[in-house]
XYZ file of C-alpha atoms in Angstrom:
277
model
C 142.562 156.858 153.517
C 140.105 154.957 155.567
C 136.616 156.422 155.972
C 135.815 157.547 159.705
C 132.274 156.584 160.814
C 130.004 157.573 163.666
C 128.965 154.268 165.470
C 125.701 154.322 167.349
C 125.144 151.451 169.864
C 121.239 151.080 170.455
C 120.182 149.148 173.421
C 116.452 147.950 172.807
C 113.815 146.389 174.907
C 111.862 144.389 173.930
C 114.204 143.858 171.004
C 111.693 142.760 168.247
C 110.358 144.106 166.180
C 112.111 147.571 167.322
C 115.613 146.693 165.983
C 114.175 146.160 162.441
C 112.017 149.450 162.738
C 115.356 151.168 163.597
C 117.276 149.691 160.801
C 114.794 150.831 158.376
C 114.426 154.318 159.740
C 118.165 154.821 159.894
C 118.746 153.331 156.550
C 116.805 156.179 155.143
C 118.764 158.718 156.679
C 122.109 157.503 155.354
C 123.193 155.054 157.793
C 125.295 152.255 155.630
C 125.691 149.128 157.832
C 124.009 147.279 160.847
C 124.929 144.770 163.063
C 122.112 143.226 165.243
C 123.058 141.781 168.688
C 121.620 140.413 171.583
C 120.702 143.887 173.182
C 119.658 145.728 170.010
C 121.770 146.913 167.082
C 124.900 148.893 166.093
C 124.648 151.274 163.323
C 127.080 153.232 161.349
C 127.053 156.343 159.149
C 130.049 158.119 157.541
C 131.219 161.125 159.580
C 130.742 163.454 156.485
C 127.220 162.565 156.419
C 126.346 162.790 160.115
C 124.317 165.829 161.642
C 123.690 166.796 165.142
C 119.638 166.503 164.633
C 119.925 163.314 162.686
C 117.731 161.244 165.016
C 115.263 163.856 165.956
C 112.278 162.770 163.796
C 112.734 159.152 164.230
C 109.485 158.346 166.182
C 110.322 154.894 167.567
C 113.153 156.396 169.622
C 110.571 158.211 171.638
C 107.727 155.695 171.697
C 106.482 154.199 174.866
C 106.110 150.904 173.684
C 110.073 150.316 173.658
C 112.837 151.334 175.933
C 115.516 152.338 173.575
C 118.755 154.006 174.789
C 121.915 154.708 172.795
C 125.476 155.827 172.789
C 127.739 157.052 169.840
C 131.452 156.957 169.076
C 133.886 157.852 166.134
C 135.254 154.639 164.621
C 137.409 153.765 161.596
C 136.107 151.927 158.722
C 135.548 148.331 159.784
C 135.820 144.966 157.755
C 132.021 144.712 157.152
C 132.138 141.478 155.583
C 133.415 139.737 158.558
C 130.703 141.364 160.871
C 128.055 140.227 158.335
C 129.341 136.720 158.423
C 128.846 136.703 162.213
C 125.485 137.844 162.225
C 123.784 137.616 158.831
C 121.547 134.182 158.930
C 119.780 132.943 155.855
C 115.885 132.926 155.781
C 113.234 131.223 153.840
C 110.018 132.822 152.532
C 106.806 130.588 152.602
C 108.868 127.600 151.988
C 109.598 128.645 148.503
C 112.515 131.184 148.442
C 115.809 130.788 150.291
C 117.955 133.870 150.687
C 121.423 133.428 151.751
C 124.858 134.702 151.644
C 127.599 132.958 149.745
C 129.127 131.584 152.909
C 125.667 129.779 153.683
C 124.933 126.275 152.623
C 122.354 125.812 149.819
C 118.852 124.925 150.827
C 116.801 122.724 148.205
C 113.876 125.201 147.622
C 112.364 126.364 144.078
C 114.350 129.787 144.335
C 117.731 130.650 145.788
C 118.829 134.047 146.033
C 122.408 134.731 147.016
C 123.120 138.101 148.503
C 126.488 139.736 149.415
C 124.810 141.970 151.923
C 127.713 144.304 152.820
C 126.221 147.789 153.696
C 123.159 147.628 151.462
C 119.446 147.413 152.454
C 117.664 144.361 151.215
C 118.613 141.061 152.488
C 115.040 139.783 153.059
C 115.270 139.964 156.635
C 113.330 143.198 156.917
C 109.410 142.683 156.947
C 109.185 144.877 153.921
C 111.412 143.007 151.593
C 110.147 139.868 152.837
C 106.512 140.924 152.021
C 107.698 142.216 148.602
C 108.696 138.775 147.837
C 105.410 137.438 148.944
C 103.863 139.818 146.471
C 106.140 138.707 143.566
C 105.424 134.977 144.422
C 101.817 135.682 143.999
C 101.622 137.526 140.746
C 102.504 136.467 137.224
C 105.327 138.618 135.794
C 106.802 136.387 133.171
C 107.903 138.120 130.154
C 107.090 141.601 131.754
C 109.170 144.754 131.993
C 109.910 145.709 135.752
C 111.497 148.621 137.567
C 112.996 147.993 141.024
C 113.122 151.356 142.493
C 115.460 151.720 145.449
C 116.830 148.534 144.895
C 119.411 148.272 147.825
C 121.081 144.898 147.369
C 119.265 144.390 143.997
C 117.314 141.449 145.735
C 113.787 142.117 144.097
C 115.264 142.899 140.843
C 117.048 139.643 141.016
C 113.822 137.646 141.983
C 111.895 139.290 139.268
C 114.216 137.605 136.929
C 113.881 134.406 138.562
C 110.088 134.880 138.237
C 110.520 135.343 134.542
C 110.412 138.966 134.010
C 112.055 139.967 130.568
C 113.665 143.467 131.102
C 114.458 144.808 134.606
C 115.829 148.414 135.608
C 117.268 148.371 139.040
C 118.086 151.958 140.360
C 119.540 153.406 143.677
C 120.642 156.756 144.750
C 123.296 155.323 146.926
C 126.648 154.560 145.299
C 127.297 151.581 147.683
C 123.918 150.034 146.832
C 124.487 150.487 142.976
C 127.807 148.710 143.348
C 126.302 145.837 145.403
C 123.580 145.258 143.251
C 125.767 145.024 140.434
C 127.786 142.362 142.260
C 124.608 140.395 143.384
C 123.169 140.509 139.793
C 126.393 138.894 138.738
C 126.464 136.285 141.541
C 122.911 135.254 140.602
C 123.563 134.942 137.172
C 121.062 137.402 135.960
C 121.077 138.581 132.244
C 118.137 140.729 132.074
C 118.951 143.350 134.868
C 120.389 146.690 134.113
C 121.600 148.727 137.262
C 121.607 152.451 137.513
C 122.944 155.116 140.051
C 120.467 157.829 140.635
C 116.687 158.628 141.395
C 113.222 158.950 139.602
C 114.583 161.836 137.295
C 116.276 158.785 135.574
C 113.022 157.253 134.506
C 111.891 160.000 131.740
C 109.579 158.371 129.362
C 110.137 154.688 130.260
C 107.274 152.311 130.734
C 106.960 149.217 132.820
C 104.358 146.494 133.459
C 105.623 146.303 137.035
C 106.899 149.021 139.387
C 108.422 147.998 142.841
C 109.273 150.828 145.249
C 110.296 149.704 148.757
C 111.451 153.028 150.049
C 110.389 155.511 152.990
C 107.121 157.133 152.790
C 107.993 160.431 151.991
C 110.007 159.680 148.829
C 107.227 157.484 147.659
C 104.649 160.443 148.257
C 107.120 162.766 146.328
C 107.762 160.339 143.286
C 104.376 158.841 143.016
C 103.359 160.740 139.854
C 106.539 159.782 138.127
C 105.857 156.117 139.075
C 102.167 156.124 137.916
C 103.252 157.884 134.785
C 105.794 155.172 133.941
C 103.351 152.303 134.470
C 101.723 150.468 131.527
C 97.939 150.195 131.504
C 96.851 147.109 133.844
C 100.199 147.285 135.341
C 101.226 146.477 138.866
C 102.573 148.924 141.534
C 104.103 147.364 144.664
C 104.643 149.836 147.486
C 106.373 149.268 150.850
C 108.713 150.941 153.304
C 106.021 152.440 155.644
C 103.532 151.451 158.608
C 100.036 150.558 158.675
C 99.068 154.090 159.764
C 100.518 155.518 156.638
C 98.113 153.562 154.364
C 95.417 156.313 154.376
C 98.135 158.620 153.145
C 99.444 156.412 150.493
C 95.867 155.613 149.250
C 95.044 159.054 148.987
C 98.145 159.856 146.955
C 97.809 156.772 144.646
C 94.243 157.166 143.873
C 94.792 160.646 142.366
C 96.460 158.674 139.459
C 93.627 156.337 138.947
C 95.146 153.184 140.673
C 93.282 150.727 142.573
C 94.274 148.808 145.729
C 94.346 145.000 145.207
C 96.008 143.451 147.836
C 97.540 144.453 151.123
C 100.122 142.292 153.352
C 100.952 143.249 156.803
C 103.754 141.982 158.947
C 104.793 143.645 162.527
C 103.183 146.898 161.654
C 104.721 147.231 158.327
C 102.732 146.942 155.075
C 103.234 146.128 151.384
C 100.333 147.186 149.052
C 99.642 146.130 145.466
C 98.059 148.554 143.265
C 96.748 148.192 139.592
C 96.342 150.718 136.983
């Protein structure tokens, strides 16, 4: 039986960067697919996951910086791939990394990541993913062990292997993200990535030289002790998925475990932080 979805159509003024913020916020609340358009963005969530108060605590919907209105309706499952093909455009990061879908032409850059976007978060378009790739370009991860927590499409795990990482675990709690990551790992010919469905409880006593966590602030704060316990001495922790105003809160939590902030990247109010143990 085809799934029933609740479709939200957001009309946003000004459109940028509000639509990207909306996508990130909704993605952390169970929305599975997003189609950007000239007036804003359309978002989809399965009816079984929808609640009356779902949008109550999404700050941007009530901020005076943007005018945001929305309507909602029930719809049957859509052909998501066709929607993505109409709206998903390839991007480049710092003239070194090309991120494209299988239906885009290749570009001659040092790194090319092929992502079948479907309903998973992590196509490189959002500031947080973009900045994480910038961090991965700047640090040496050759032969290192890596954890990509909340992997989405698997894009950061895939790029870690391209940058020379030896052993990579990619974990996401969402079944669709897990399956999409497996697909993208195969599309990019990766051999050193293991994909798991679950959360931080899967980590146990594992240890990593680099941990990447591009997740919303509350999950980061809740799981920070687990991440830091799994990080080897002198290892790097890359965090994103939150705004500039959250840096102090994140710093306070990370500092409890003896890590120091090494580098901050900012883009349209979003930040990506690099810590070292």
